CSV table of C-alpha atoms in Angstrom, one decimal:
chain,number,residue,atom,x,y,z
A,1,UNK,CA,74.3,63.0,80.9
A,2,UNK,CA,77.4,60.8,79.7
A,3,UNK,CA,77.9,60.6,76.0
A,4,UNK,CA,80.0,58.6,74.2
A,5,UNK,CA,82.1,60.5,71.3
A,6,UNK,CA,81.7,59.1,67.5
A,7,UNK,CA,83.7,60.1,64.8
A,8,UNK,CA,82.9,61.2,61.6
A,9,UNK,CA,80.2,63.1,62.7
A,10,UNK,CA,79.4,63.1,59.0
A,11,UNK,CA,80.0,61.1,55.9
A,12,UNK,CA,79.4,61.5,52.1
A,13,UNK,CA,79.9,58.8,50.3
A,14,UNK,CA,79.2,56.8,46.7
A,15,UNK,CA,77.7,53.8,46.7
A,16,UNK,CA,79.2,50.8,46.8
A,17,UNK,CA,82.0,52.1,48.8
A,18,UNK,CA,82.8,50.8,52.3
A,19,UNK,CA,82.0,52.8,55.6
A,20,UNK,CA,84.0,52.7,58.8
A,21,UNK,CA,82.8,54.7,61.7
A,22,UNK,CA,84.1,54.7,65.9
A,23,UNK,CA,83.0,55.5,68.8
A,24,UNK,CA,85.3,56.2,72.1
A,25,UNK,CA,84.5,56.4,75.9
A,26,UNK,CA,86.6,57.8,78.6
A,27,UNK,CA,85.2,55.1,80.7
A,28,UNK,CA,84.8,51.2,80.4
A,29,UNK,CA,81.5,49.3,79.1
A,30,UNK,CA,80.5,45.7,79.2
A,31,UNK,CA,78.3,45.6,76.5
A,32,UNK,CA,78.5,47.8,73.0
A,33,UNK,CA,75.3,48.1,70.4
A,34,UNK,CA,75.4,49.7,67.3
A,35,UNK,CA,71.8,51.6,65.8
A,36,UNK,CA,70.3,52.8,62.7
A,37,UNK,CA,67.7,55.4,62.8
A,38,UNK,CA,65.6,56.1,60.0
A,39,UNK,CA,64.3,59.8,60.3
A,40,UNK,CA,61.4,60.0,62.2
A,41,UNK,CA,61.5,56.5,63.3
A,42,UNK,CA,63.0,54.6,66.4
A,43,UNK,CA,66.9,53.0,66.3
A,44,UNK,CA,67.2,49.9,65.1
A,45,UNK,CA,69.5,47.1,66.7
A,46,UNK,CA,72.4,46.4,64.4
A,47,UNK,CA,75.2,44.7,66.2
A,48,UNK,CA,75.3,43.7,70.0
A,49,UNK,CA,79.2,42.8,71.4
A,50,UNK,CA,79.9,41.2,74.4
A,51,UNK,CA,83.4,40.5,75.3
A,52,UNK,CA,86.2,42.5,74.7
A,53,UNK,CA,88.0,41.8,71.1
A,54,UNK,CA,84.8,40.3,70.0
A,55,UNK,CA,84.1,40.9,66.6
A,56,UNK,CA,81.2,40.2,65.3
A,57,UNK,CA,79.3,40.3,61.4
A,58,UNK,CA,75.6,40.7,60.1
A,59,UNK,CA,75.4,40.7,56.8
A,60,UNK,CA,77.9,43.8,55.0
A,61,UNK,CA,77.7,44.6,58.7
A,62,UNK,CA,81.1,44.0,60.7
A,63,UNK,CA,81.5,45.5,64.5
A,64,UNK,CA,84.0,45.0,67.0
A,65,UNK,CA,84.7,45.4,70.7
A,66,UNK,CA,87.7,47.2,71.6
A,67,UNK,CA,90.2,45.2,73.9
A,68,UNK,CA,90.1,47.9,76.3
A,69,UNK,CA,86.5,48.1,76.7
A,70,UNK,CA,86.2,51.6,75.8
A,71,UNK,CA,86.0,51.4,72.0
A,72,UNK,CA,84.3,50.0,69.6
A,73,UNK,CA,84.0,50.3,65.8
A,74,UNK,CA,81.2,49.5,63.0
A,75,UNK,CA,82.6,49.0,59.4
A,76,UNK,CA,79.5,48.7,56.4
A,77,UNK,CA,80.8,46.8,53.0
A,78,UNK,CA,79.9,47.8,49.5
A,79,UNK,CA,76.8,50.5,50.6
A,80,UNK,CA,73.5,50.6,49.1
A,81,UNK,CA,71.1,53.4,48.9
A,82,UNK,CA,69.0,52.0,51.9
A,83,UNK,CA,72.0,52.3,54.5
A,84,UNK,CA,71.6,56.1,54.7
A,85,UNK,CA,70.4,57.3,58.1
A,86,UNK,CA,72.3,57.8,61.2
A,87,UNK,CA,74.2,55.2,63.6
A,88,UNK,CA,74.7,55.1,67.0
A,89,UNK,CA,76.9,53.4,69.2
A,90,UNK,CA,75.8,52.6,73.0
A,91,UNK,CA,76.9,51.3,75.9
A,92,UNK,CA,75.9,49.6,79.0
A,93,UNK,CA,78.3,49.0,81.8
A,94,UNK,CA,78.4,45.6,83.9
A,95,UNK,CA,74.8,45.5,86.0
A,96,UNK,CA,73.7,48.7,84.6
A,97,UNK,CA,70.6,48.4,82.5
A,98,UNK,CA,71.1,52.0,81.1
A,99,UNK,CA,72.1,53.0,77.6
A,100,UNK,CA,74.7,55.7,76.9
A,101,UNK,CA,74.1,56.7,73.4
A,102,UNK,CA,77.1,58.2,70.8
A,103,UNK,CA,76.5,61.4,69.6
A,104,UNK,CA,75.6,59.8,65.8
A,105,UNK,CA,77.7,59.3,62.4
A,106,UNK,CA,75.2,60.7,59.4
A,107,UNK,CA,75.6,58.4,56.7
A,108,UNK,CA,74.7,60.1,53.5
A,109,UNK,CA,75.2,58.4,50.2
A,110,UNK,CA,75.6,61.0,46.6
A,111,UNK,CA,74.3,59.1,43.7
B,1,UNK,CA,59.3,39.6,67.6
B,2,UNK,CA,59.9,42.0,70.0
B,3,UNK,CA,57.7,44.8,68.5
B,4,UNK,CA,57.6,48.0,70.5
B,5,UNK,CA,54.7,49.9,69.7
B,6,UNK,CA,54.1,54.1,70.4
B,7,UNK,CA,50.8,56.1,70.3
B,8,UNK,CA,50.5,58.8,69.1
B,9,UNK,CA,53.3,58.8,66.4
B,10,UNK,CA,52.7,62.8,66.3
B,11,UNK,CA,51.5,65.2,68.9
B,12,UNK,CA,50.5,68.8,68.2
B,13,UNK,CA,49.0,71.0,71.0
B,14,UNK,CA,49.0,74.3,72.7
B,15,UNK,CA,50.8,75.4,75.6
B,16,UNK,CA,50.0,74.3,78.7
B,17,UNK,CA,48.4,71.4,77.8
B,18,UNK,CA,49.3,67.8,79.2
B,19,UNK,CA,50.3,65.2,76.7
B,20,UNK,CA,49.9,61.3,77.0
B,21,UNK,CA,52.4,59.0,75.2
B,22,UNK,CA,51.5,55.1,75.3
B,23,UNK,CA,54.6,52.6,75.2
B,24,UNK,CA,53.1,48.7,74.4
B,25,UNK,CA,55.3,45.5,73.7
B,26,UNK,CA,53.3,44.0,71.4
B,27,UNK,CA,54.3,40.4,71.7
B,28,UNK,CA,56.2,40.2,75.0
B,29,UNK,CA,56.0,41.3,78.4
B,30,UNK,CA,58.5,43.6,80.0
B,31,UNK,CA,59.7,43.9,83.1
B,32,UNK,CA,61.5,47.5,82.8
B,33,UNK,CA,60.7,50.3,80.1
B,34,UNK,CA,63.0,53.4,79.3
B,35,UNK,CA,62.1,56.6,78.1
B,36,UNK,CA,64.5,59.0,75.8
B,37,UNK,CA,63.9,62.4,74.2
B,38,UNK,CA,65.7,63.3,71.0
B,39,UNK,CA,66.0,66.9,70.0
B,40,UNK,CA,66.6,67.4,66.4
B,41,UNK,CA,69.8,66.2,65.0
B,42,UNK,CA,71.2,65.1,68.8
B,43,UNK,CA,71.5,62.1,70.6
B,44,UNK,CA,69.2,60.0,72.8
B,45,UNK,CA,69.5,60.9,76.0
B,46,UNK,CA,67.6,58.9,78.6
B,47,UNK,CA,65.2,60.5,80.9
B,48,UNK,CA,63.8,57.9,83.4
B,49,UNK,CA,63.9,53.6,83.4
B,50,UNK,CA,60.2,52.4,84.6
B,51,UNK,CA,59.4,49.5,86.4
B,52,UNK,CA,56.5,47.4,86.2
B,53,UNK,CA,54.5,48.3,89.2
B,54,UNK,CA,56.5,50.5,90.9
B,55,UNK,CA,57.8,54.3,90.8
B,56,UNK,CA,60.0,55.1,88.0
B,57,UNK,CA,63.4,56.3,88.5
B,58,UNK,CA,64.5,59.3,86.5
B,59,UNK,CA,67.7,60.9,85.7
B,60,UNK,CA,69.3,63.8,86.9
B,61,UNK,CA,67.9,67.1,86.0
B,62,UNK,CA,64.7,65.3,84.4
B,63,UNK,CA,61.6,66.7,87.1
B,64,UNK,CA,59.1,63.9,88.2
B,65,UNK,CA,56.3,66.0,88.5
B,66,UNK,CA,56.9,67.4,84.9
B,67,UNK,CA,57.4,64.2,83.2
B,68,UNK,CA,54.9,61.5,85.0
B,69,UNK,CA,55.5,58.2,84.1
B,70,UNK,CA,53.3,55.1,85.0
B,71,UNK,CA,54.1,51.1,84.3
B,72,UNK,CA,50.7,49.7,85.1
B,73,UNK,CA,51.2,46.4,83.6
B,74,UNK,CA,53.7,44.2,81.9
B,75,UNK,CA,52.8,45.8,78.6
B,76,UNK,CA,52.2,49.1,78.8
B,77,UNK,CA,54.2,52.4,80.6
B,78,UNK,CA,52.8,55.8,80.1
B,79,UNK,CA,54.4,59.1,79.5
B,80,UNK,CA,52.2,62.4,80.2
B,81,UNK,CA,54.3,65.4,79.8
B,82,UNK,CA,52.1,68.0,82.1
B,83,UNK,CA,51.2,71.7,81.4
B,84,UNK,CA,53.7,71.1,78.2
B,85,UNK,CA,55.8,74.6,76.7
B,86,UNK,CA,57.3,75.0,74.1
B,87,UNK,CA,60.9,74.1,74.6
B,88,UNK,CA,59.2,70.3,75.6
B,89,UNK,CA,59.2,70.0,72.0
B,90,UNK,CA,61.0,66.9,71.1
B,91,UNK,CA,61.0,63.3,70.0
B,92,UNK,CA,60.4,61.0,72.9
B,93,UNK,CA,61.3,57.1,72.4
B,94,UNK,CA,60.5,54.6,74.8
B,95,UNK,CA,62.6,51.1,74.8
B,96,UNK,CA,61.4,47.9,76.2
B,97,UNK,CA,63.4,44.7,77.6
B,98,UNK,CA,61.8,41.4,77.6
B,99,UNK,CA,60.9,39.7,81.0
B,100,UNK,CA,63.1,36.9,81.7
B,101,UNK,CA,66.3,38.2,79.9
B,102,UNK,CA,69.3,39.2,81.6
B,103,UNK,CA,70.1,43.3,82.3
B,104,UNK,CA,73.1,42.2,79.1
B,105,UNK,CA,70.1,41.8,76.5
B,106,UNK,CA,69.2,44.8,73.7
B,107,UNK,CA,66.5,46.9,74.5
B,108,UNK,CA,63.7,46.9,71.7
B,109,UNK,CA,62.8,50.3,70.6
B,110,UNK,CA,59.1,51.8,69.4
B,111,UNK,CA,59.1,54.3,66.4
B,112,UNK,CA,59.0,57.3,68.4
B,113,UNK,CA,56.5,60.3,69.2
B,114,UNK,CA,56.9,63.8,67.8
B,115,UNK,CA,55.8,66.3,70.4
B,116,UNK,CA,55.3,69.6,68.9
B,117,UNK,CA,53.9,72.8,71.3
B,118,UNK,CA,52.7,75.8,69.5
């Protein structure tokens, strides 16, 4: 199936540093999400956006909505240990309950 | 709120034999449930959307008959993964939408089942 491509794949980083991670899609989306997954555990909703050029905060959490609905990127402020794990993007075009996932940014943070 | 629940958290079995995961929203009813499979250190990719009381509709190059799936109530959809082989191996996720909310709400996602065939 269709997945959407995020960027870095990978990312080592001290803590208290900020984080900035993207996802892309060759086609258009209505709705983006951001996830967490813990390892071994189901993904965790983060972020929901909704309109194009919506940006949106939770927390050290910031996401936005690309203006041309095929973008979207998820910034974390000042990291803590606990933020390790991997994120995903998804997306959901207009009337489509499906999820497209992102292929996952590893968030890994060196003491 | 909006607590997904899976049973059994971990699965471990011999070939050929058919394995039942439960998918329960705790404290809500919902309409439409999705199941994913994860292989290790990929994405999720979804493998059929099941509806309350009737037949499941599954994605391409995802067999039916392999995968049964089964939404007998507003709470509950079942996954059996029949006469499973090795290479079903994976970490299947279910999602759950609330009843009542638009097709534009967040799923809500149970912690996942490890399915391990020896």
């Amino acid at each position: 199936g269709q997945q959407l491509n995020q960027s870095p794949q990978s990312m080592f980083i001290q803590e208290g540093e900020d984080v900035s991670m993207n996802c892309t899609s060759s086609s258009i989306f209505n709705t983006w999400l951001w996830y967490k997954q813990d390892p071994g555990e189901g993904p965790v909703l983060l972020i929901a956006l909704y309109k194009a050029g919506e940006l949106t905060s939770n927390g050290r959490l910031t996401a936005q909505f690309g203006i041309t609905r095929k973008d979207s990127f998820l910034i974390i402020s000042a990291s803590i240990p606990s933020d390790v794990g991997i994120y995903f993007c998804a997306g959901r075009d207009f009337g489509n309950e499906k999820l497209t996932f992102g292929t996952g940014t590893r968030l890994t943070i060196i003491p | 709120g909006a607590v997904v629940s899976q049973h059994p958290s971990r699965v471990i079995c011999k070939s050929g034999t058919s394995v039942k995961i439960e998918c329960r929203s705790l404290d809500f009813q919902a309409t439409t449930m999705f199941w994913y499979r994860q292989f290790p250190k990929q994405s999720l990719m979804l493998m059929a959307t099941s509806n309350e009381g009737s037949k499941a509709t599954y994605e391409q190059g995802v067999e039916k008959d392999k995968f049964l799936i089964n939404h007998a109530s507003l709470t509950l959809s079942t996954l059996t993964v029949t006469s499973a082989h090795p290479e079903d191996s994976s970490f299947y996720i279910c999602s759950a939408r609330r009843v009542g909310q638009g097709a534009n709400q967040p799923q809500h996602f149970g912690d996942g089942t490890r399915l391990s065939i020896l």
